[in-house]
Short mmCIF file of C-alpha atoms in Angstrom, two decimals:
data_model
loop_
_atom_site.label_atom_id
_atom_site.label_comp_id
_atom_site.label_asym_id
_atom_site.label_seq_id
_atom_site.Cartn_x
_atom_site.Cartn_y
_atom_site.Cartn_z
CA UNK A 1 19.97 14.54 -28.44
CA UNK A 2 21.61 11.06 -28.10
CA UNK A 3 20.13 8.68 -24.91
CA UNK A 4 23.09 9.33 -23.51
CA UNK A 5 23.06 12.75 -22.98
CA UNK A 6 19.26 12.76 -21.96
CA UNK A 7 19.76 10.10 -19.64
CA UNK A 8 22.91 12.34 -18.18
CA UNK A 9 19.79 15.58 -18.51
CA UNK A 10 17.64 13.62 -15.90
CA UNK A 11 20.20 12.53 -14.02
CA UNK A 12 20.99 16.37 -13.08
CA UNK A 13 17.85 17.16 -13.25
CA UNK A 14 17.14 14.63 -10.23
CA UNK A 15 19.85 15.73 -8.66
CA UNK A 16 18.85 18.84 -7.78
CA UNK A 17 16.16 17.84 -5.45
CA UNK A 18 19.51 16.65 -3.27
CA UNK A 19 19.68 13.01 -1.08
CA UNK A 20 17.41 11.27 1.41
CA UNK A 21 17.85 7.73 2.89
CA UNK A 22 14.27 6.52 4.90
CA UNK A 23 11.83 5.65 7.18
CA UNK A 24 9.00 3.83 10.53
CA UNK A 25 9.29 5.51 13.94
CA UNK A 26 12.96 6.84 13.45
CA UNK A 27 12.29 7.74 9.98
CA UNK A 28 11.35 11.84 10.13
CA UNK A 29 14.60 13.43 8.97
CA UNK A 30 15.01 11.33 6.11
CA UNK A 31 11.16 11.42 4.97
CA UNK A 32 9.85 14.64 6.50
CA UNK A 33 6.51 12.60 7.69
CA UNK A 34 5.53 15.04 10.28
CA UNK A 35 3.31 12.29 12.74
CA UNK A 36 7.07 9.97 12.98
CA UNK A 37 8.60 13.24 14.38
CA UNK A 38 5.49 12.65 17.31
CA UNK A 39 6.07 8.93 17.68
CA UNK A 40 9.77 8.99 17.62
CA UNK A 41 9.51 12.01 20.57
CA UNK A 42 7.12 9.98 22.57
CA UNK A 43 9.35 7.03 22.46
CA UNK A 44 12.39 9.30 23.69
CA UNK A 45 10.00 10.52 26.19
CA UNK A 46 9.32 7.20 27.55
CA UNK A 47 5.92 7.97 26.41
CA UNK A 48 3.29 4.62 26.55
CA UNK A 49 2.16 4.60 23.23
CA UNK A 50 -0.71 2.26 23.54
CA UNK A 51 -2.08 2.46 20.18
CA UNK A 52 1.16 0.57 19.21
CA UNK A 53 1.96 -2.69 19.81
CA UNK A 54 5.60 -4.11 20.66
CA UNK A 55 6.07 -5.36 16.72
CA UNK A 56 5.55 -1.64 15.72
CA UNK A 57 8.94 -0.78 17.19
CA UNK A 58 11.40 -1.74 13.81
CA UNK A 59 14.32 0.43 12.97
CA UNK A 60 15.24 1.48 9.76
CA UNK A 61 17.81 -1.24 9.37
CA UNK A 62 15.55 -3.72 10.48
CA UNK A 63 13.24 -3.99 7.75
CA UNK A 64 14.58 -6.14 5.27
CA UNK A 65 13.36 -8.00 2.14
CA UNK A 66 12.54 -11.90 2.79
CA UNK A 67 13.09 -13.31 -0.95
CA UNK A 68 16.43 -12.13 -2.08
CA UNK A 69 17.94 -15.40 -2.35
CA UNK A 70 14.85 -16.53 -4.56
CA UNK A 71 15.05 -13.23 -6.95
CA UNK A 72 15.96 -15.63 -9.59
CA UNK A 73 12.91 -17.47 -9.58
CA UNK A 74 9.76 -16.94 -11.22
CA UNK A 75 6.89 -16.55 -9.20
CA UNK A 76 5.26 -19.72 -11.23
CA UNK A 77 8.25 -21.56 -9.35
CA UNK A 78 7.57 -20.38 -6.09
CA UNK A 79 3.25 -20.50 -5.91
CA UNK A 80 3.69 -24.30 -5.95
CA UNK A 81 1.22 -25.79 -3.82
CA UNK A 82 2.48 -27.94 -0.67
CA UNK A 83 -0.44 -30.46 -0.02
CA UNK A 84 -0.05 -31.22 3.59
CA UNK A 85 0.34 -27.59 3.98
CA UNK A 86 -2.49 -26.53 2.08
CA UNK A 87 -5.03 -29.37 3.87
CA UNK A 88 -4.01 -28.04 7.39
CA UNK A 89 -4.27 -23.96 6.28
CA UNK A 90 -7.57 -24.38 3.91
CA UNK A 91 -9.67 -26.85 6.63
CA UNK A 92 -9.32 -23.07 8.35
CA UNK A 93 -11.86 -21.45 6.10
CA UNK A 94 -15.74 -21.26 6.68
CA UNK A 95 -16.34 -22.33 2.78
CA UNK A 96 -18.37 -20.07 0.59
CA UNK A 97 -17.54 -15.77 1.03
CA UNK A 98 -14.10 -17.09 1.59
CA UNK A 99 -11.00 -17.09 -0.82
CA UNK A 100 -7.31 -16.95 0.40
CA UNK A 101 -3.47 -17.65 -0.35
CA UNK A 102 -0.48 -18.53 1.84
CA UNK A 103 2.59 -18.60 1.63
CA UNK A 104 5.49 -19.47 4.43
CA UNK A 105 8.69 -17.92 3.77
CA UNK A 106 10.48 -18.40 7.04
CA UNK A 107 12.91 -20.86 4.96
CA UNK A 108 13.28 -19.33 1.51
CA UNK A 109 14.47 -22.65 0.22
CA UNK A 110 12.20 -24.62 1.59
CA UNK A 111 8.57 -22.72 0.81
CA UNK A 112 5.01 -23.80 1.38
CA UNK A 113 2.12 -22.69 -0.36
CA UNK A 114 -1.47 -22.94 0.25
CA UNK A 115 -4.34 -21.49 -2.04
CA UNK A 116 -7.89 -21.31 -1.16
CA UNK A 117 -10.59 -20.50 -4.14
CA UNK A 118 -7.74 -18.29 -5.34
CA UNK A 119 -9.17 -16.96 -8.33
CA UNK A 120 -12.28 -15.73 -7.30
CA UNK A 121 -12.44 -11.94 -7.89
CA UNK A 122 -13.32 -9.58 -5.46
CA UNK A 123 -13.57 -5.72 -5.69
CA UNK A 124 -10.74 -4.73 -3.86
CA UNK A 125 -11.36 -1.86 -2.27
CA UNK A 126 -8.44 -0.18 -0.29
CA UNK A 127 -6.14 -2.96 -0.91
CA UNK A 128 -5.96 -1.65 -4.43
CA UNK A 129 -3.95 1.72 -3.00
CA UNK A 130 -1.25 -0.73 -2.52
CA UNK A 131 -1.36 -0.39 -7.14
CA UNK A 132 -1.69 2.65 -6.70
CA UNK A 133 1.77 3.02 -4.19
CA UNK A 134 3.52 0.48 -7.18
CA UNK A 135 2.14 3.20 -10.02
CA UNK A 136 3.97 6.44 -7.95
CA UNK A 137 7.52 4.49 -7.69
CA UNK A 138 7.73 3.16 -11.06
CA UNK A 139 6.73 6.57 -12.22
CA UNK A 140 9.82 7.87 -10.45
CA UNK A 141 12.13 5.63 -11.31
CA UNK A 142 11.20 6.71 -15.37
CA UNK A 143 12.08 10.38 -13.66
CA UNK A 144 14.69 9.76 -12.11
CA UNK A 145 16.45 6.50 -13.85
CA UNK A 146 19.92 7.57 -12.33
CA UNK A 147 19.67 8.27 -8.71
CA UNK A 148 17.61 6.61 -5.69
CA UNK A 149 18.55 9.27 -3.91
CA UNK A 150 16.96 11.99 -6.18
CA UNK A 151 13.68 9.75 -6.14
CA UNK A 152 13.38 10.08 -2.58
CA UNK A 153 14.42 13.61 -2.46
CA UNK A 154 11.44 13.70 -4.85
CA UNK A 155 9.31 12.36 -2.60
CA UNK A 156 10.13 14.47 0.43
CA UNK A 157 10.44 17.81 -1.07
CA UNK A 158 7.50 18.28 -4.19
CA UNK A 159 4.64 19.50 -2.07
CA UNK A 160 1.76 19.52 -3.59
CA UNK A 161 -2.03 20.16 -2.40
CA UNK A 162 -5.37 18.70 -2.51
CA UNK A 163 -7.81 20.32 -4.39
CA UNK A 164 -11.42 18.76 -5.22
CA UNK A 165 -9.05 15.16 -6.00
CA UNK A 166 -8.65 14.67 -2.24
CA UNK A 167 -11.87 15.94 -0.55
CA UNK A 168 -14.93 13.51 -0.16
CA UNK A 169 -13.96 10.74 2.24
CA UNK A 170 -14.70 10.32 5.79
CA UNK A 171 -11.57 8.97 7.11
CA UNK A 172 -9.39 11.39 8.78
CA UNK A 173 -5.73 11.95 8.63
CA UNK A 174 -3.55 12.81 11.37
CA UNK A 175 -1.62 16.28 10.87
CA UNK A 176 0.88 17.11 13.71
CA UNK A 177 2.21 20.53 14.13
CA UNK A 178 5.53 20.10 15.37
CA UNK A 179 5.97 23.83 16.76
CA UNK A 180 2.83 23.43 19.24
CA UNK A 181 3.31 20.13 19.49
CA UNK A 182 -0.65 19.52 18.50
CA UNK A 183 -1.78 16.41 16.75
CA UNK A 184 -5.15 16.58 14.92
CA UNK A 185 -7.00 14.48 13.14
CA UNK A 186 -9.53 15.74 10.74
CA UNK A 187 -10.93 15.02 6.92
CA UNK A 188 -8.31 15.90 4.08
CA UNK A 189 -9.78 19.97 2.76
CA UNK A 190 -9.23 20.92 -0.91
CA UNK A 191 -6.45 23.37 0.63
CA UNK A 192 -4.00 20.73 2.63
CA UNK A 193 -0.62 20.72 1.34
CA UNK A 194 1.96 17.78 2.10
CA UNK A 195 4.78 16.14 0.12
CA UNK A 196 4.21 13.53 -1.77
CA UNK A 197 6.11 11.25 0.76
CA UNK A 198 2.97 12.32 3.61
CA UNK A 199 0.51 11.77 0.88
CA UNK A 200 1.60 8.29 0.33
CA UNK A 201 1.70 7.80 4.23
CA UNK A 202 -1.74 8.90 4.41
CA UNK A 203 -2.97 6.56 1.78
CA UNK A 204 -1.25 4.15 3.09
CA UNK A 205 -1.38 4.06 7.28
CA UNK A 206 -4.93 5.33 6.88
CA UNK A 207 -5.81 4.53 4.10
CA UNK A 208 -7.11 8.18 3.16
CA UNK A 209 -9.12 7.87 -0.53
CA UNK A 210 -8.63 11.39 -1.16
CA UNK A 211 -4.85 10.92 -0.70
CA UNK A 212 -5.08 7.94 -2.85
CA UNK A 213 -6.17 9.96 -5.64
CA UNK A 214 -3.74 12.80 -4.95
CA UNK A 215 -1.10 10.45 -5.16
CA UNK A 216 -2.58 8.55 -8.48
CA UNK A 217 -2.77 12.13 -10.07
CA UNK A 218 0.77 12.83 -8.98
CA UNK A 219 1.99 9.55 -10.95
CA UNK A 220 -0.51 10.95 -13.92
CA UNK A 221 1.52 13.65 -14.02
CA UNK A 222 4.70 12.53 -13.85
CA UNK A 223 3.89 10.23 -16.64
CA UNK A 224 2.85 13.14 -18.66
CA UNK A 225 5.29 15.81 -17.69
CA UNK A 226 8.32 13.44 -17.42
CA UNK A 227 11.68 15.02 -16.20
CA UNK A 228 9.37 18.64 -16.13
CA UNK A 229 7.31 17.15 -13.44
CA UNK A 230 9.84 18.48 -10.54
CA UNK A 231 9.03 22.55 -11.36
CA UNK A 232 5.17 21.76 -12.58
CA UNK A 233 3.26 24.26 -10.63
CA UNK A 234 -0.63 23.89 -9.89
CA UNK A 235 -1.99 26.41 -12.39
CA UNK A 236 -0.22 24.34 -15.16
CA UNK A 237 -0.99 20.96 -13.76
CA UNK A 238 -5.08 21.99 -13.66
CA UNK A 239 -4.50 23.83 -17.19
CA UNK A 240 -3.27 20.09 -18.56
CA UNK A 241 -6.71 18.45 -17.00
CA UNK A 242 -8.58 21.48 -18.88
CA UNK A 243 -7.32 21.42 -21.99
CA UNK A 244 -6.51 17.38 -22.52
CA UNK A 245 -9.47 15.42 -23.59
CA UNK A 246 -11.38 13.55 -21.20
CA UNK A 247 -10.69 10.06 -22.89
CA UNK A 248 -7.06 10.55 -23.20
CA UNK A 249 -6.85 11.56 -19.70
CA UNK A 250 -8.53 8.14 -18.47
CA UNK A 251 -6.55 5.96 -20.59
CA UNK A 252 -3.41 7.38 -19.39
CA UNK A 253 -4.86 7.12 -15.78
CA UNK A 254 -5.38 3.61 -16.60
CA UNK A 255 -2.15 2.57 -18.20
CA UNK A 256 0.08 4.47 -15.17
CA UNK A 257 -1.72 2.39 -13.07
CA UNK A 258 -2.25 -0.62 -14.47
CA UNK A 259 1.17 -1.10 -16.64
CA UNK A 260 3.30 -1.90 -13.57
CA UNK A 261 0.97 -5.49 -12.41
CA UNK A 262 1.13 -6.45 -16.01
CA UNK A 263 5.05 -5.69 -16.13
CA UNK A 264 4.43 -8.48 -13.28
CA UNK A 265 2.77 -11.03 -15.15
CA UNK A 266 -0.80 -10.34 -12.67
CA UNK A 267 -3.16 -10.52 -15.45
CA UNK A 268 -6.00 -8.11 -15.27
CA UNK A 269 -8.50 -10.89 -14.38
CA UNK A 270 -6.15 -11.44 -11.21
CA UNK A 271 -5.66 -7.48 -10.36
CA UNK A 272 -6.68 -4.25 -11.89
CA UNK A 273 -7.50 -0.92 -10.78
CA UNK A 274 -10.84 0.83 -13.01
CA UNK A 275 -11.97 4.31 -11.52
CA UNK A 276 -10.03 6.77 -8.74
CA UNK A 277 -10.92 6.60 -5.03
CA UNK A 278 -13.15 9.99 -4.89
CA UNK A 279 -15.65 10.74 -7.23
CA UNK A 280 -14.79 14.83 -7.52
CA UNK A 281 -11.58 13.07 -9.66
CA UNK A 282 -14.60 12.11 -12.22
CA UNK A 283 -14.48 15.93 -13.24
CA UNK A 284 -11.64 14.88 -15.63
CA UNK A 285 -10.63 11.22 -15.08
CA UNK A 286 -13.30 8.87 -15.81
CA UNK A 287 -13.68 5.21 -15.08
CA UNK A 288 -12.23 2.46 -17.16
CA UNK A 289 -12.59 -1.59 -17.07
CA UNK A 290 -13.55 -1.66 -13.05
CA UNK A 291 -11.80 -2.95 -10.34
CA UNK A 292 -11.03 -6.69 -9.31
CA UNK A 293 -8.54 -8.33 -6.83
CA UNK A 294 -7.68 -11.65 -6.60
CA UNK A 295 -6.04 -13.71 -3.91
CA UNK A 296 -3.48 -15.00 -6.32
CA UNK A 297 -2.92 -11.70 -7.94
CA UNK A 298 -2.69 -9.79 -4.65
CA UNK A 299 0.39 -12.78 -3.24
CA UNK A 300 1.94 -12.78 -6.90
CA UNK A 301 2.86 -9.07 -6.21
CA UNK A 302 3.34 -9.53 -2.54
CA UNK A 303 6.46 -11.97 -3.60
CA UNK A 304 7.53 -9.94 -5.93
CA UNK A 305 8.00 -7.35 -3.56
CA UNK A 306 9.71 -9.75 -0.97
CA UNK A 307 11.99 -10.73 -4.32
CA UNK A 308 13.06 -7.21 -4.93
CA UNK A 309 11.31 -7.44 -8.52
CA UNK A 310 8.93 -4.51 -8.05
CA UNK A 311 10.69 -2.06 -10.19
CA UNK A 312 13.98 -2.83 -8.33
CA UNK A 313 15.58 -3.72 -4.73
CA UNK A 314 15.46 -0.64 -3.42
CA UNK A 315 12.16 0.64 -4.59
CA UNK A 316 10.32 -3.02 -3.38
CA UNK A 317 11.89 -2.05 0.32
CA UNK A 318 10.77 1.14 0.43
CA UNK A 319 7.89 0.50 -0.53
CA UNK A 320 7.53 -2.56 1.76
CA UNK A 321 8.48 0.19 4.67
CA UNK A 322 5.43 2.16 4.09
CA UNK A 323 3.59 -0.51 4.33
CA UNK A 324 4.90 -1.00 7.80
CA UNK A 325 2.18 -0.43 10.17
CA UNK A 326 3.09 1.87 12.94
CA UNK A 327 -0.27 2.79 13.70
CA UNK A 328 -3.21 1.31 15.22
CA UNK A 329 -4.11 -2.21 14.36
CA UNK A 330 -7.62 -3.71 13.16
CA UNK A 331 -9.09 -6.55 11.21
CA UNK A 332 -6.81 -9.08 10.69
CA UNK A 333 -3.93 -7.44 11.82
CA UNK A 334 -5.59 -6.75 15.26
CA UNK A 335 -4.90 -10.26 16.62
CA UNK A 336 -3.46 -10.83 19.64
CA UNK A 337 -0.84 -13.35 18.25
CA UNK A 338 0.49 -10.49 15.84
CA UNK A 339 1.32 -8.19 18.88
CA UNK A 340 4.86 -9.02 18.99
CA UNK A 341 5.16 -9.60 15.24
CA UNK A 342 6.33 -6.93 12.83
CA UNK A 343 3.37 -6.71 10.15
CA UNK A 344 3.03 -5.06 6.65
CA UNK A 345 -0.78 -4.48 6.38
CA UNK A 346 -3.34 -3.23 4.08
CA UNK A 347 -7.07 -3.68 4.46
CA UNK A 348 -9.92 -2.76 1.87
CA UNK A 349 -13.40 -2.80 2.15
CA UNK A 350 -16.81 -1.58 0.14
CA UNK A 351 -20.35 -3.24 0.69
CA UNK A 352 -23.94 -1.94 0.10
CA UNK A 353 -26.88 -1.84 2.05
CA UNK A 354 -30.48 -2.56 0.49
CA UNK A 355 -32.14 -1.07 3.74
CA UNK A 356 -35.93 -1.54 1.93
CA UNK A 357 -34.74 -5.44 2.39
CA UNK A 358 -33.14 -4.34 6.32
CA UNK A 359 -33.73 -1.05 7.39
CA UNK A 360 -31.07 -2.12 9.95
CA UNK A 361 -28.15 -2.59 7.50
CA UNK A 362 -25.29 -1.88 9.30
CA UNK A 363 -21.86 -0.47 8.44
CA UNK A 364 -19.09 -2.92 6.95
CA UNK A 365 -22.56 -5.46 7.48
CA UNK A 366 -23.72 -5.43 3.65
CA UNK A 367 -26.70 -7.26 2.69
CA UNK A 368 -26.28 -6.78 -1.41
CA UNK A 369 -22.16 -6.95 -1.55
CA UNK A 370 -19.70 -6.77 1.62
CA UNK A 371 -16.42 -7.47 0.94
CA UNK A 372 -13.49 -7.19 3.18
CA UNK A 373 -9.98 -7.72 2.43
CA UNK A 374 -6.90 -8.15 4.22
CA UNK A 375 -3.12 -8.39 2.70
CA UNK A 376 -0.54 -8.82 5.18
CA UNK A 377 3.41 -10.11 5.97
CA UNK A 378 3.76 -11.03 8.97
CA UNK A 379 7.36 -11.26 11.12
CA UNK A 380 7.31 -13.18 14.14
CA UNK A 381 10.34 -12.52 16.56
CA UNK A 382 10.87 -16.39 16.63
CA UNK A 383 11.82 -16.24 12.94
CA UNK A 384 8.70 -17.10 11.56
CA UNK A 385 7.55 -15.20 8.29
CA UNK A 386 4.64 -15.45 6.06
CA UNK A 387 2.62 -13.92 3.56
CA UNK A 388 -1.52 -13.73 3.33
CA UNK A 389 -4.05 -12.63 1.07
CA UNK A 390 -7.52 -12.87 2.36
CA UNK A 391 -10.72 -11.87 0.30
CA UNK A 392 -14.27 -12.34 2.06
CA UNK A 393 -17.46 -11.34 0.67
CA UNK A 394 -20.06 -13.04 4.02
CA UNK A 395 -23.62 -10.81 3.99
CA UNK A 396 -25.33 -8.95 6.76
CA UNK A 397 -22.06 -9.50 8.67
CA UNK A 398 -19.27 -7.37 10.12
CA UNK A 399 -16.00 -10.08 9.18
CA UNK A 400 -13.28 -8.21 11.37
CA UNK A 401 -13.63 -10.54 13.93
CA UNK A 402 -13.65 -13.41 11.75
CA UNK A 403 -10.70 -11.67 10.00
CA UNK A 404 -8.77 -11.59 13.11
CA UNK A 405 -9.95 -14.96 13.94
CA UNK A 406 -8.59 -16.51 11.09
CA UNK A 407 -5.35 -14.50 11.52
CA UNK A 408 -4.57 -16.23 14.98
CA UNK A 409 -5.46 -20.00 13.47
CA UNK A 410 -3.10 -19.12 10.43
CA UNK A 411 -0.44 -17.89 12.62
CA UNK A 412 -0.64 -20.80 14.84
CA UNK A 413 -0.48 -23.62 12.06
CA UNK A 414 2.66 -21.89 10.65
CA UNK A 415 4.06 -22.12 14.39
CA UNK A 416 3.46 -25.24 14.96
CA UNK A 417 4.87 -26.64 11.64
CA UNK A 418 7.98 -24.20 12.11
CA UNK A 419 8.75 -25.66 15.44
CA UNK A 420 8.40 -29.44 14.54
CA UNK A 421 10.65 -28.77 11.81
#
């Protein structure tokens, strides 16, 4: 078969899975997200949401991608340190436990860039879902190389369920039954079924591990099953984990994964993802290389996105629209200054408690590793836009408040400097 007439295959293929547009609040009937269909009623309702905060009201439309008129540039090019800049953000951190980047984008010609101890490696935690997110859209795109369209289709109509992949973590997910009206929150059971787009909402908003490895399975398969994946039914996706060796099975896990920072240029001292988010995915997929985040390698892909680079332009925006937060707020994006501000968030954390050393270890409060990590890009409504990656590891203490803290003091330099100039 020539590559023309296989590309032509998988473009009908795709097709068949028919056309979808997107997503936030107003984004249901284009995504099938069952908890937007409650938030977009409420808002028609004239319901007080007050888990949401005014900069959690985008459209569609709205969201847009920052670095478009620098997608010629390499990201060497634009991480150029501004000095004055960088002395007025930096004199903002605490010292040691502390390693950042920043970047102010609110004139794409004119950027300023700050780094802070920016290749110290962290373990990342939940940011890394955000690799994770990069690994099921550049999957798709392989499946679906002709249509957009087909990829979201993809993404709102393959339903697939849990099993032992998604079970094991404590945070909840939110599943609203739009018949009765009934939203409830509860851990993810082996039996849940959503598509893959709620999966990747549930990683994401909530950052749900057992969704995170549902959806890094789902981009396993896809890389295995290519243009097959769309009519891949349980029994033979299991029967593949069965019968494939165990070693084969990681280092494909690793490469799906992995592949698209490299395709980046974010070495895998700066960014790489080793083991899945619950251990039941151990059964089959072991762990390879561990995990490590950098500040550096957490704002080169942050650009990139903002550039359109990630993949392509539309992929990089829809993928920057999941990251939308239209859910409650904490850690760094909690602060008050952020309110009004449109933010694209994702927080990680993972400490250990020695409690023969302190019986009264507390939670997020490690006392042997307790790191906490914070990616965001923020929109203020004055036209003020910016980029940070934040990576703390500070013992025997809770750093959300010094999370949000720091997000108020970096919000305020970039202010100040946008309204002098």
């Amino acid at each position: 078969m020539t590559k023309i007439l296989k590309l032509l295959l998988i473009f009908f293929i795709c097709i068949s899975f028919g056309f979808t547009k997107y997503y936030p609040i107003d984004g249901y009937e284009t995504t099938g997200i069952a908890r937007l269909y409650q938030l977009q009623k409420m808002l028609n309702d004239s319901i007080d949401i007050r888990r949401i905060t005014d900069g959690a009201h985008l459209k569609l439309a709205d969201i847009k991608l920052n670095l478009l008129s620098r997608q010629n540039d390499s990201v060497g090019n634009i991480l150029v340190e501004d000095p004055g800049f960088a002395k007025k953000i930096n004199r903002l951190f605490p010292g040691s436990g502390y390693s950042a980047t920043v970047l102010d984008m609110t004139k794409p010609d004119s950027i300023k860039y700050a780094a802070y101890r920016e290749t110290a490696g962290y373990q990342p935690g939940s940011v890394g879902k955000i690799a994770v997110l990069a690994a099921l859209f550049t999957q798709l795109s392989k499946i679906c190389p002709l249509s957009w369209d087909a990829r979201t289709a993809l993404l709102k109509n393959k339903r697939v369920t849990a099993r032992y992949w998604g079970t094991g973590d404590h945070h909840t997910i939110p599943i609203y039954d739009i018949e009765n009206d009934k939203l409830t929150r509860r851990r993810v059971v082996a039996s849940d079924e959503f598509s893959l787009y709620e999966w990747a909402d549930h990683m994401v908003s909530v950052s749900n591990n057992g969704a995170a490895s549902v959806v890094w399975r789902e981009a396993l398969l896809m890389a295995a099953f290519s243009d097959k994946y769309e009519n891949l039914t349980e029994e033979q996706a299991e029967t593949y984990f069965k019968e494939t060796p165990r070693d084969s099975l990681t280092n494909l896990a690793n490469l799906v994964v992995n592949q698209p920072l490299r395709d980046l240029g974010i070495s895998k001292d700066e960014w790489r993802l080793g083991s899945f988010f619950t251990g039941a995915s151990n059964r089959y997929v072991g762990d390879k290389g561990g995990s490590i985040g950098t500040p550096v390698g957490l704002m080169k892909f942050l650009v990139q996105l903002e550039q359109g680079k990630i993949i392509d332009e539309k992929s990089s925006l829809e993928m920057k629209r999941l990251l939308y937060l239209t859910d409650r707020r904490i850690r760094y994006a909690k602060s008050p200054r952020l309110d009004d501000a449109a933010v694209y968030f994702k927080s990680g954390s993972f400490y250990k408690c020695d409690r023969v050393k302190d019986p009264n270890c507390g939670s997020y409060a490690g006392n042997v590793f307790n790191y906490m990590n914070s990616v965001i890009i923020v929109e203020q409504p004055n036209g003020a836009k910016y980029i940070v990656c934040l990576m703390t590891n500070v013992l025997n203490k809770n750093s959300a408040g010094a999370h949000m803290y720091l997000a108020g003091s970096i919000d305020k330099v970039i202010n100040t400097i946008e309204e002098k100039e």
